[in-house]
Amino acid sequence: MENTGSFRKPIFNLLELEKIQALVVNAKHMKNVPGRKTDVKNTELIVGLFRHGLLQGSYTPDRDQRELREIICYCRSLIEERTREINRIQNVLEGANIKFFSIASDMLGKSARAIMKR
């Protein structure tokens, strides 16, 4: 299968659970092929190139490593979202002419929250 988009992930996971070896091909290798592409034509082309040994599979980590990568990516997105919210709070306070960072260094720390409650 071609390594484009995330639609291939569930299919690859199902094949892996059934112990079917799947080869994920870099889409860059397929891009330079002339002519109109449809899913059927693309599939026939991939099979033909594979039979002649002209395709190399992309590196696909094992299931545990893929799950760990997804967890790390999710944690990173949560941290980025928290940072955006802190910046929004700071911008709202600065818009109200309150320079909160001159009082507290941590916007969501215990002392800062106590000050904001009052």
XYZ file of N, CA, C and O in Angstrom:
472
model
N 0.833 -1.175 0.000
C 0.000 0.000 0.000
C 0.879 1.240 0.000
O 2.021 1.199 0.432
N 0.314 2.323 -0.494
C 1.045 3.570 -0.607
C 0.989 4.320 0.732
O -0.034 4.335 1.401
N 2.078 4.949 1.095
C 2.180 5.640 2.374
C 1.717 7.082 2.219
O 2.496 8.017 2.306
N 0.418 7.256 1.985
C -0.138 8.602 1.886
C -1.298 8.721 2.853
O -2.154 7.851 2.930
N -1.325 9.786 3.598
C -2.415 10.025 4.528
C -2.419 9.038 5.677
O -1.547 8.189 5.827
N -3.433 9.165 6.509
C -3.517 8.285 7.670
C -4.516 7.154 7.460
O -4.713 6.337 8.357
N -5.167 7.092 6.284
C -6.163 6.049 6.047
C -5.537 4.660 6.013
O -6.203 3.661 6.227
N -4.255 4.569 5.755
C -3.596 3.275 5.662
C -3.362 2.656 7.042
O -3.193 1.450 7.158
N -3.351 3.470 8.090
C -3.007 2.973 9.432
C -3.950 1.880 9.926
O -3.489 0.827 10.365
N -5.273 2.071 9.902
C -6.145 0.990 10.396
C -6.037 -0.281 9.565
O -6.082 -1.388 10.107
N -5.876 -0.112 8.254
C -5.743 -1.291 7.384
C -4.458 -2.037 7.708
O -4.444 -3.262 7.844
N -3.379 -1.286 7.860
C -2.095 -1.901 8.188
C -2.173 -2.620 9.534
O -1.660 -3.734 9.680
N -2.834 -1.987 10.519
C -2.965 -2.606 11.842
C -3.756 -3.912 11.778
O -3.402 -4.897 12.445
N -4.826 -3.932 10.979
C -5.615 -5.162 10.843
C -4.802 -6.274 10.177
O -4.856 -7.431 10.604
N -4.072 -5.916 9.120
C -3.235 -6.918 8.456
C -2.163 -7.449 9.402
O -1.868 -8.642 9.414
N -1.605 -6.561 10.201
C -0.566 -6.966 11.146
C -1.125 -7.917 12.206
O -0.469 -8.888 12.586
N -2.358 -7.660 12.673
C -2.983 -8.544 13.661
C -3.216 -9.944 13.100
O -3.147 -10.929 13.832
N -3.504 -10.029 11.809
C -3.736 -11.317 11.153
C -2.434 -11.976 10.696
O -2.464 -12.961 9.985
N -1.299 -11.382 11.073
C 0.035 -11.898 10.726
C 0.273 -11.897 9.208
O 0.972 -12.745 8.675
N -0.351 -10.947 8.514
C -0.135 -10.780 7.082
C 0.917 -9.691 6.910
O 0.741 -8.579 7.406
N 1.976 -10.021 6.209
C 3.047 -9.051 6.024
C 2.629 -8.036 4.965
O 2.330 -8.384 3.828
N 2.583 -6.774 5.349
C 2.208 -5.704 4.425
C 3.429 -4.824 4.190
O 4.226 -4.595 5.092
N 3.541 -4.350 2.975
C 4.648 -3.474 2.600
C 4.078 -2.084 2.361
O 3.177 -1.915 1.545
N 4.590 -1.113 3.089
C 4.167 0.266 2.907
C 5.214 0.935 2.029
O 6.391 0.955 2.348
N 4.764 1.481 0.893
C 5.663 2.035 -0.118
C 5.643 3.554 -0.039
O 4.593 4.162 0.131
N 6.811 4.145 -0.175
C 6.936 5.591 -0.178
C 6.218 6.157 -1.401
O 6.474 5.749 -2.530
N 5.319 7.116 -1.183
C 4.540 7.697 -2.271
C 5.427 8.439 -3.269
O 5.056 8.593 -4.433
N 6.579 8.865 -2.834
C 7.507 9.575 -3.721
C 7.935 8.689 -4.891
O 8.145 9.169 -6.001
N 8.037 7.388 -4.671
C 8.408 6.465 -5.735
C 7.303 6.332 -6.774
O 7.561 5.981 -7.920
N 6.082 6.596 -6.381
C 4.947 6.436 -7.275
C 4.593 7.728 -7.994
O 3.903 7.715 -9.001
N 5.051 8.844 -7.504
C 4.642 10.150 -7.996
C 5.055 10.400 -9.444
O 4.345 11.055 -10.200
N 6.192 9.891 -9.859
C 6.737 10.204 -11.169
C 6.178 9.344 -12.300
O 6.632 9.453 -13.430
N 5.209 8.502 -12.007
C 4.636 7.629 -13.031
C 3.618 8.433 -13.840
O 2.719 9.051 -13.276
N 3.760 8.460 -15.186
C 2.858 9.271 -16.006
C 1.471 8.645 -16.127
O 1.273 7.467 -15.844
N 0.515 9.450 -16.581
C -0.835 8.958 -16.836
C -1.792 9.301 -15.711
O -1.401 9.756 -14.651
N -3.064 9.064 -16.004
C -4.099 9.332 -15.003
C -4.085 8.228 -13.959
O -3.925 7.066 -14.270
N -4.289 8.635 -12.727
C -4.259 7.657 -11.648
C -5.656 7.452 -11.077
O -6.352 8.403 -10.770
N -6.027 6.214 -10.975
C -7.217 5.832 -10.221
C -6.737 4.825 -9.194
O -5.612 4.331 -9.268
N -7.576 4.520 -8.239
C -7.166 3.557 -7.210
C -6.846 2.198 -7.821
O -5.890 1.537 -7.431
N -7.659 1.777 -8.794
C -7.444 0.466 -9.411
C -6.138 0.466 -10.196
O -5.308 -0.446 -10.063
N -5.929 1.494 -11.025
C -4.696 1.574 -11.809
C -3.476 1.673 -10.896
O -2.437 1.073 -11.157
N -3.620 2.469 -9.836
C -2.519 2.641 -8.897
C -2.166 1.320 -8.228
O -0.996 0.981 -8.059
N -3.180 0.552 -7.847
C -2.953 -0.745 -7.211
C -2.265 -1.699 -8.181
O -1.310 -2.398 -7.805
N -2.734 -1.733 -9.425
C -2.096 -2.603 -10.425
C -0.645 -2.207 -10.649
O 0.227 -3.064 -10.783
N -0.390 -0.913 -10.659
C 0.967 -0.424 -10.854
C 1.867 -0.821 -9.685
O 2.991 -1.293 -9.882
N 1.371 -0.660 -8.466
C 2.149 -1.032 -7.288
C 2.487 -2.517 -7.315
O 3.622 -2.923 -7.068
N 1.503 -3.353 -7.635
C 1.722 -4.802 -7.693
C 2.759 -5.146 -8.757
O 3.676 -5.944 -8.531
N 2.633 -4.528 -9.936
C 3.585 -4.798 -11.023
C 5.006 -4.391 -10.652
O 5.962 -5.145 -10.877
N 5.145 -3.202 -10.078
C 6.476 -2.743 -9.675
C 7.057 -3.622 -8.571
O 8.245 -3.920 -8.549
N 6.194 -4.052 -7.654
C 6.653 -4.912 -6.558
C 7.123 -6.271 -7.074
O 8.145 -6.786 -6.642
N 6.378 -6.833 -8.015
C 6.750 -8.145 -8.582
C 8.113 -8.097 -9.267
O 8.830 -9.082 -9.296
N 8.439 -6.956 -9.834
C 9.727 -6.814 -10.513
C 10.829 -6.304 -9.583
O 11.933 -6.023 -10.037
N 10.518 -6.174 -8.312
C 11.527 -5.761 -7.337
C 11.930 -4.302 -7.431
O 13.033 -3.930 -7.031
N 11.026 -3.454 -7.942
C 11.353 -2.046 -8.126
C 10.877 -1.158 -6.986
O 11.070 0.050 -7.027
N 10.257 -1.740 -5.972
C 9.777 -0.952 -4.837
C 10.464 -1.389 -3.549
O 10.727 -2.570 -3.347
N 10.721 -0.409 -2.728
C 11.258 -0.692 -1.401
C 10.234 -0.241 -0.379
O 9.606 0.806 -0.542
N 10.095 -1.014 0.653
C 9.164 -0.647 1.700
C 9.731 0.439 2.598
O 10.935 0.519 2.810
N 8.852 1.298 3.102
C 9.250 2.301 4.071
C 9.468 1.622 5.415
O 8.894 0.568 5.693
N 10.256 2.267 6.255
C 10.463 1.731 7.599
C 9.162 1.855 8.367
O 8.567 2.934 8.457
N 8.694 0.760 8.902
C 7.492 0.751 9.721
C 7.859 0.148 11.071
O 8.164 -1.044 11.160
N 7.844 0.964 12.121
C 8.193 0.431 13.444
C 7.162 -0.585 13.917
O 6.027 -0.622 13.422
N 7.556 -1.401 14.877
C 6.617 -2.400 15.388
C 5.490 -1.716 16.160
O 5.519 -0.527 16.444
N 4.466 -2.483 16.477
C 3.242 -1.946 17.079
C 3.509 -1.192 18.380
O 2.956 -0.108 18.592
N 4.346 -1.744 19.257
C 4.629 -1.083 20.537
C 5.260 0.288 20.324
O 4.888 1.262 20.980
N 6.195 0.359 19.398
C 6.860 1.635 19.133
C 5.894 2.640 18.500
O 5.928 3.827 18.823
N 5.010 2.179 17.632
C 4.023 3.087 17.027
C 3.083 3.641 18.089
O 2.759 4.826 18.087
N 2.646 2.781 19.009
C 1.760 3.239 20.083
C 2.472 4.236 20.982
O 1.880 5.244 21.391
N 3.732 3.972 21.295
C 4.505 4.899 22.116
C 4.655 6.244 21.414
O 4.506 7.305 22.033
N 4.909 6.227 20.121
C 5.018 7.479 19.351
C 3.709 8.265 19.386
O 3.710 9.490 19.502
N 2.583 7.567 19.273
C 1.290 8.254 19.313
C 1.047 8.883 20.674
O 0.533 10.000 20.763
N 1.422 8.182 21.751
C 1.256 8.726 23.098
C 2.130 9.965 23.283
O 1.686 10.980 23.813
N 3.374 9.885 22.828
C 4.282 11.024 22.942
C 3.755 12.209 22.142
O 3.772 13.355 22.607
N 3.258 11.954 20.954
C 2.703 13.020 20.115
C 1.494 13.664 20.797
O 1.341 14.889 20.790
N 0.644 12.844 21.412
C -0.523 13.370 22.111
C -0.099 14.206 23.318
O -0.650 15.289 23.546
N 0.876 13.728 24.075
C 1.374 14.490 25.226
C 1.945 15.826 24.777
O 1.710 16.864 25.414
N 2.685 15.816 23.684
C 3.261 17.056 23.159
C 2.151 18.037 22.775
O 2.241 19.236 23.055
N 1.082 17.533 22.154
C -0.011 18.430 21.769
C -0.718 18.999 23.001
O -1.139 20.165 22.986
N -0.835 18.207 24.070
C -1.430 18.722 25.312
C -0.568 19.818 25.928
O -1.087 20.839 26.395
N 0.746 19.623 25.925
C 1.658 20.633 26.457
C 1.564 21.914 25.635
O 1.520 23.023 26.192
N 1.508 21.783 24.313
C 1.396 22.966 23.452
C 0.084 23.693 23.696
O 0.044 24.928 23.720
N -0.997 22.945 23.895
C -2.292 23.561 24.157
C -2.286 24.291 25.496
O -2.826 25.391 25.622
N -1.662 23.713 26.498
C -1.546 24.361 27.814
C -0.772 25.671 27.684
O -1.166 26.691 28.254
N 0.303 25.665 26.930
C 1.100 26.871 26.723
C 0.278 27.946 26.022
O 0.342 29.128 26.387
N -0.518 27.548 25.014
C -1.376 28.518 24.326
C -2.378 29.152 25.288
O -2.639 30.357 25.228
N -2.955 28.339 26.173
C -3.918 28.866 27.146
C -3.253 29.834 28.120
O -3.826 30.876 28.453
N -2.056 29.509 28.574
C -1.331 30.416 29.467
C -1.065 31.745 28.762
O -1.239 32.826 29.353
N -0.661 31.685 27.500
C -0.421 32.908 26.730
C -1.702 33.720 26.550
O -1.679 34.953 26.587
N -2.831 33.027 26.354
C -4.115 33.738 26.232
C -4.455 34.462 27.528
O -4.905 35.609 27.505
N -4.253 33.788 28.667
C -4.519 34.420 29.971
C -3.635 35.650 30.141
O -4.103 36.721 30.552
N -2.369 35.504 29.803
C -1.440 36.629 29.926
C -1.870 37.788 29.020
O -1.842 38.948 29.447
N -2.293 37.497 27.794
C -2.727 38.551 26.881
C -3.978 39.259 27.386
O -4.105 40.475 27.238
N -4.911 38.508 27.966
C -6.121 39.123 28.517
C -5.753 40.049 29.670
O -6.245 41.186 29.750
N -4.874 39.595 30.556
C -4.460 40.432 31.687
C -3.706 41.670 31.211
O -3.923 42.772 31.723
N -2.820 41.498 30.225
C -2.085 42.654 29.708
C -3.021 43.623 28.991
O -2.808 44.837 29.024
N -4.069 43.105 28.369
C -5.065 43.958 27.740
C -5.813 44.797 28.760
O -6.314 45.874 28.454
N -5.889 44.291 29.981
C -6.527 45.021 31.076
C -5.495 45.830 31.872
O -5.770 46.255 32.994
N -4.305 46.022 31.299
C -3.195 46.760 31.928
C -2.734 46.147 33.244
O -2.378 46.855 34.180
N -2.764 44.838 33.311
C -2.254 44.128 34.485
C -1.004 43.368 34.048
O -1.083 42.451 33.240
N 0.153 43.767 34.542
C 1.423 43.101 34.216
C 1.662 42.012 35.259
O 2.356 42.207 36.242
N 1.057 40.873 35.014
C 1.056 39.813 36.017
C 2.430 39.186 36.220
O 2.758 38.743 37.309
N 3.247 39.159 35.181
C 4.562 38.528 35.309
C 5.519 39.338 36.172
O 6.550 38.831 36.588
N 5.191 40.578 36.460
C 6.025 41.333 37.396
C 5.730 40.923 38.833
O 6.518 41.189 39.738
N 4.592 40.253 39.034
C 4.209 39.791 40.375
C 4.573 38.321 40.571
O 5.143 37.935 41.588
N 4.230 37.490 39.605
C 4.444 36.038 39.724
C 5.100 35.522 38.449
O 4.766 35.953 37.347
N 6.014 34.593 38.608
C 6.717 34.046 37.440
C 5.924 32.920 36.772
O 6.039 32.706 35.569
N 5.109 32.201 37.546
C 4.317 31.095 37.002
C 2.852 31.504 36.975
O 2.227 31.681 38.025
N 2.317 31.672 35.794
C 0.949 32.163 35.617
C -0.088 31.259 36.277
O -1.099 31.722 36.765
N 0.150 29.957 36.314
C -0.813 29.025 36.891
C -0.324 28.397 38.193
O -0.850 27.386 38.635
N 0.689 29.006 38.805
C 1.194 28.502 40.079
C 0.202 28.773 41.203
O -0.793 29.493 41.042
N 0.470 28.229 42.354
C -0.439 28.335 43.493
C -0.644 29.789 43.913
O -1.775 30.236 44.106
N 0.443 30.541 44.038
C 0.315 31.935 44.468
C -0.369 32.780 43.396
O -1.182 33.659 43.701
N -0.079 32.518 42.124
C -0.707 33.286 41.040
C -2.209 33.026 41.004
O -3.008 33.953 40.816
N -2.613 31.798 41.182
C -4.050 31.496 41.197
C -4.736 32.155 42.390
O -5.865 32.640 42.283
N -4.063 32.189 43.542
C -4.628 32.844 44.723
C -4.804 34.341 44.484
O -5.815 34.923 44.872
N -3.829 34.961 43.816
C -3.939 36.387 43.505
C -5.089 36.636 42.544
O -5.865 37.589 42.713
N -5.228 35.802 41.524
C -6.283 35.992 40.531
C -7.682 35.758 41.118
O -8.650 36.350 40.654
N -7.797 34.938 42.149
C -9.096 34.687 42.785
C -9.614 35.945 43.479
O -10.808 36.163 43.576
N -8.705 36.751 43.996
C -9.122 37.942 44.772
C -9.562 39.024 43.903
O -9.693 39.449 43.002
